[in-house]
Coordinates of C-alpha atoms in Angstrom, one line a residue:
M1439 CA 5.4 -41.6 65.9
A1440 CA 3.4 -43.8 63.3
R1441 CA 0.4 -41.3 63.2
E1442 CA 2.4 -38.5 62.5
E1443 CA 4.3 -40.8 59.5
G1444 CA 1.0 -40.8 58.3
E1445 CA -0.1 -37.4 58.6
L1446 CA 3.2 -36.4 56.5
A1447 CA 2.4 -39.2 54.0
A1448 CA -1.1 -38.0 53.5
G1449 CA -0.1 -34.6 53.2
A1450 CA 2.2 -35.4 50.4
D1451 CA -0.2 -37.4 48.9
V1452 CA -2.5 -34.4 48.6
V1453 CA 0.4 -32.1 47.6
S1454 CA 1.1 -34.7 44.6
E1455 CA -2.6 -34.7 43.5
R1456 CA -2.4 -30.8 43.6
Q1457 CA 0.4 -30.6 41.5
G1458 CA -0.6 -33.2 38.9
P1459 CA -3.5 -30.9 37.5
E1460 CA -1.6 -27.8 38.2
G1461 CA 1.5 -29.1 35.9
R1462 CA -0.8 -29.9 33.3
S1463 CA -2.4 -26.5 33.2
V1464 CA 1.2 -24.9 33.2
L1465 CA 2.1 -27.4 30.2
L1466 CA -0.8 -26.3 28.2
R1467 CA -0.7 -22.8 28.8
W1468 CA 2.6 -22.6 27.6
L1469 CA 2.1 -25.0 25.0
L1470 CA -0.7 -22.6 23.6
F1471 CA 1.8 -19.6 24.1
Y1472 CA 4.6 -21.2 21.6
L1473 CA 2.5 -22.6 19.4
V1474 CA 1.0 -18.7 18.6
C1475 CA 4.0 -17.4 18.8
L1476 CA 5.4 -20.0 16.2
A1477 CA 2.1 -19.4 14.0
A1478 CA 2.9 -15.8 14.3
I1479 CA 6.2 -16.1 12.9
I1480 CA 5.5 -18.5 10.3
G1481 CA 2.5 -16.9 9.1
L1482 CA 3.6 -13.4 9.3
M1483 CA 7.0 -13.8 7.4
W1484 CA 5.6 -16.3 4.8
S1485 CA 2.6 -14.2 3.7
A1486 CA 4.6 -10.6 3.7
P1487 CA 5.6 -11.8 0.2
A1488 CA 4.0 -14.5 -1.0
V1489 CA 0.2 -12.9 -0.4
P1490 CA 1.5 -10.0 -0.3
L1491 CA 0.8 -8.0 2.4
A1492 CA 0.7 -4.1 2.9
P1493 CA 4.0 -2.4 1.7
W1494 CA 4.9 -1.1 4.9
I1495 CA 4.3 -4.6 6.7
S1496 CA 6.2 -6.6 3.8
G1497 CA 8.9 -3.6 3.8
A1498 CA 9.5 -2.5 7.5
A1499 CA 7.2 -4.2 10.1
A1500 CA 7.6 -8.0 9.0
P1501 CA 11.2 -8.3 9.5
V1502 CA 11.1 -6.3 12.8
L1503 CA 8.3 -8.6 14.1
G1504 CA 9.2 -11.7 12.5
W1505 CA 13.0 -11.3 13.2
F1506 CA 13.0 -10.1 16.6
L1507 CA 9.9 -8.9 18.5
I1508 CA 7.8 -12.0 18.7
P1509 CA 11.3 -14.4 19.4
F1510 CA 12.0 -11.8 22.0
A1511 CA 8.6 -11.9 23.0
A1512 CA 8.9 -15.8 23.3
F1513 CA 12.1 -15.4 25.7
L1514 CA 10.6 -12.3 28.1
V1515 CA 7.2 -13.3 28.4
P1516 CA 7.9 -16.4 30.2
V1517 CA 10.9 -14.8 32.3
F1518 CA 8.4 -12.4 33.8
A1519 CA 5.5 -14.4 34.1
I1520 CA 6.8 -17.7 35.8
R1521 CA 8.9 -16.5 38.7
R1522 CA 7.1 -15.3 41.9
V1523 CA 10.4 -14.7 43.7
P1524 CA 12.2 -11.8 43.8
H1525 CA 14.3 -10.8 40.8
V1526 CA 17.9 -11.1 42.3
R1527 CA 16.9 -14.7 43.4
R1528 CA 15.6 -15.9 40.1
K1529 CA 17.3 -18.9 37.9
L1530 CA 17.0 -18.6 34.4
A1531 CA 16.5 -21.7 32.6
W1532 CA 19.1 -21.4 29.7
Q1533 CA 16.6 -23.1 27.4
L1534 CA 14.8 -19.9 27.2
L1535 CA 17.8 -18.3 25.4
L1536 CA 17.4 -20.8 22.2
P1537 CA 13.9 -19.9 21.0
L1538 CA 15.0 -16.1 20.6
V1539 CA 17.6 -17.4 18.4
I1540 CA 16.0 -20.3 16.6
G1541 CA 12.8 -17.9 16.1
S1542 CA 15.1 -15.5 14.8
V1543 CA 16.4 -17.8 12.2
L1544 CA 12.8 -19.4 11.6
G1545 CA 11.4 -16.1 10.8
F1546 CA 14.4 -15.5 8.0
V1547 CA 13.6 -18.9 6.6
S1548 CA 10.0 -18.4 6.5
Q1549 CA 10.5 -14.9 4.5
G1550 CA 12.6 -17.2 2.5
A1551 CA 10.0 -19.6 1.4
G1552 CA 7.5 -17.0 1.1
E1553 CA 9.7 -15.3 -1.7
D1554 CA 10.2 -18.6 -3.3
S1555 CA 6.2 -19.0 -3.5
A1556 CA 5.9 -15.9 -4.8
L1557 CA 8.2 -16.0 -7.4
K1558 CA 6.5 -19.6 -8.4
E1559 CA 3.2 -18.4 -8.3
R1560 CA 3.1 -15.0 -9.7
G1561 CA 6.2 -14.4 -11.0
R1562 CA 7.4 -13.8 -15.1
W1563 CA 10.4 -14.6 -17.0
A1564 CA 11.9 -11.7 -19.1
D1565 CA 15.0 -10.3 -20.9
A1566 CA 15.8 -7.3 -19.2
K1567 CA 18.2 -4.6 -19.8
V1568 CA 20.4 -3.3 -17.1
V1569 CA 20.0 0.5 -17.1
A1570 CA 22.1 1.4 -14.0
V1571 CA 24.5 -0.4 -11.6
K1572 CA 24.7 0.8 -7.6
N1573 CA 27.7 0.4 -5.6
D1574 CA 30.2 -1.1 -8.1
N1575 CA 33.7 -0.8 -6.9
S1576 CA 32.7 -0.5 -3.2
N1577 CA 32.0 -2.8 -0.2
K1578 CA 28.1 -2.3 -0.5
T1579 CA 26.0 -5.2 -1.9
R1580 CA 26.2 -4.5 -5.8
K1581 CA 22.6 -4.0 -7.5
C1582 CA 21.7 -3.9 -10.9
T1583 CA 18.7 -1.4 -12.1
L1584 CA 17.0 -3.5 -14.6
Q1585 CA 13.9 -2.8 -17.1
T1586 CA 12.0 -5.0 -19.7
L1587 CA 13.0 -4.3 -23.3
N1588 CA 9.4 -2.8 -23.4
G1589 CA 10.8 -0.1 -20.9
Q1590 CA 9.0 -1.3 -17.9
R1591 CA 10.9 -0.8 -14.8
I1592 CA 11.5 -4.0 -12.6
K1593 CA 11.2 -3.6 -9.0
P1594 CA 13.1 -4.3 -6.5
E1595 CA 16.6 -4.2 -7.9
L1596 CA 18.7 -7.1 -8.7
T1597 CA 20.9 -7.8 -5.9
E1598 CA 24.8 -9.2 -5.9
G1599 CA 24.1 -13.0 -5.4
A1600 CA 20.6 -13.2 -7.2
G1601 CA 22.5 -12.4 -10.6
C1602 CA 24.2 -9.0 -10.2
E1603 CA 27.6 -9.9 -10.8
D1604 CA 30.7 -8.2 -11.4
G1605 CA 30.7 -8.9 -15.0
D1606 CA 27.0 -7.2 -15.6
E1607 CA 27.4 -3.7 -17.1
R1608 CA 25.2 -1.2 -18.1
G1609 CA 23.0 -2.1 -21.7
E1610 CA 23.6 -5.7 -21.1
V1611 CA 20.5 -8.0 -21.0
L1612 CA 19.9 -10.7 -18.5
R1613 CA 17.1 -13.1 -18.3
V1614 CA 15.5 -12.7 -15.2
R1615 CA 12.3 -13.8 -13.1
Y1616 CA 10.6 -11.0 -11.5
D1617 CA 7.6 -10.0 -9.5
P1618 CA 5.2 -8.0 -11.2
E1619 CA 3.9 -6.7 -7.7
G1620 CA 7.4 -5.4 -6.9
V1621 CA 7.7 -6.9 -3.4
V1622 CA 10.1 -9.9 -4.3
S1623 CA 13.5 -9.2 -5.5
P1624 CA 14.1 -10.6 -9.1
Q1625 CA 16.2 -13.8 -9.6
D1626 CA 18.6 -14.6 -12.7
K1627 CA 17.6 -17.8 -15.1
S1628 CA 19.5 -20.1 -12.7
W1629 CA 16.6 -19.5 -10.4
E1630 CA 14.6 -22.9 -9.1
P1631 CA 11.7 -23.0 -6.3
G1632 CA 13.3 -24.6 -3.4
S1633 CA 11.8 -26.3 -0.8
S1634 CA 11.9 -25.3 3.0
V1635 CA 9.6 -27.4 4.5
G1636 CA 12.1 -29.8 6.5
A1637 CA 13.9 -26.8 7.7
I1638 CA 10.4 -25.1 9.0
A1639 CA 9.5 -27.8 10.4
A1640 CA 12.9 -28.8 12.2
L1641 CA 13.0 -25.3 13.3
A1642 CA 9.6 -25.2 14.7
A1643 CA 10.1 -28.6 16.5
L1644 CA 13.1 -27.2 18.2
F1645 CA 11.6 -23.7 19.0
V1646 CA 8.6 -25.1 20.6
G1647 CA 10.8 -28.1 22.6
F1648 CA 13.0 -26.0 24.1
G1649 CA 10.6 -23.2 24.9
M1650 CA 8.5 -25.6 26.7
W1651 CA 11.4 -27.2 28.4
G1652 CA 12.6 -24.0 29.7
C1653 CA 9.0 -23.2 30.7
M1654 CA 8.4 -26.1 32.6
R1655 CA 11.8 -26.1 34.2
M1656 CA 11.4 -22.7 35.7
S1657 CA 7.5 -23.6 36.7
R1658 CA 8.8 -26.6 38.7
Q1659 CA 11.5 -24.4 40.5
D1660 CA 9.0 -21.7 41.4
R1661 CA 6.3 -24.4 43.0
E1662 CA 9.6 -25.8 45.0

């Protein structure tokens, strides 16, 4: 009896020693994965307006990747990579759903920070005339087409909330800060560069933290 108990204890020690390095390896692997996803979201969404990147990236690819595909990959890859048991017996860690949502919000905030940086670094103040108003008296976002007093068209259009208000009509002159590259939407005279460092840091910590928590929980279930 004593011999059997000793063999069981020895076996448990061997399993424990095996699971220690294995657990650290799993931890480092998923930490690296979420850090790469994090860098991709922040780097892409900030760089698209701030650098700026190629128009097709800034206009279409960046939002799709930063708001959806990369956060979705942060959820989907662990779900299919960790569990070795059949799908019907899997127990999904709810924590993995949060990086999907947090990653999308992080992409949105990072894009806003990039746009602020772009207007701060290369933006110019100008008096601009309203030459056309779109979506007036409708439920869609109101947009004002602007051009400088010397006839240069300002792109993109000034949107509702950024300075194109109900009282602004064709022929009116507005003070705006615009992007000569035509990547970032102009802002009215009340614009001031904001700081999103705190929000990005908090969202980044939550993104990695919940992702790691969910991955380690599912990995532990997989080894049991």
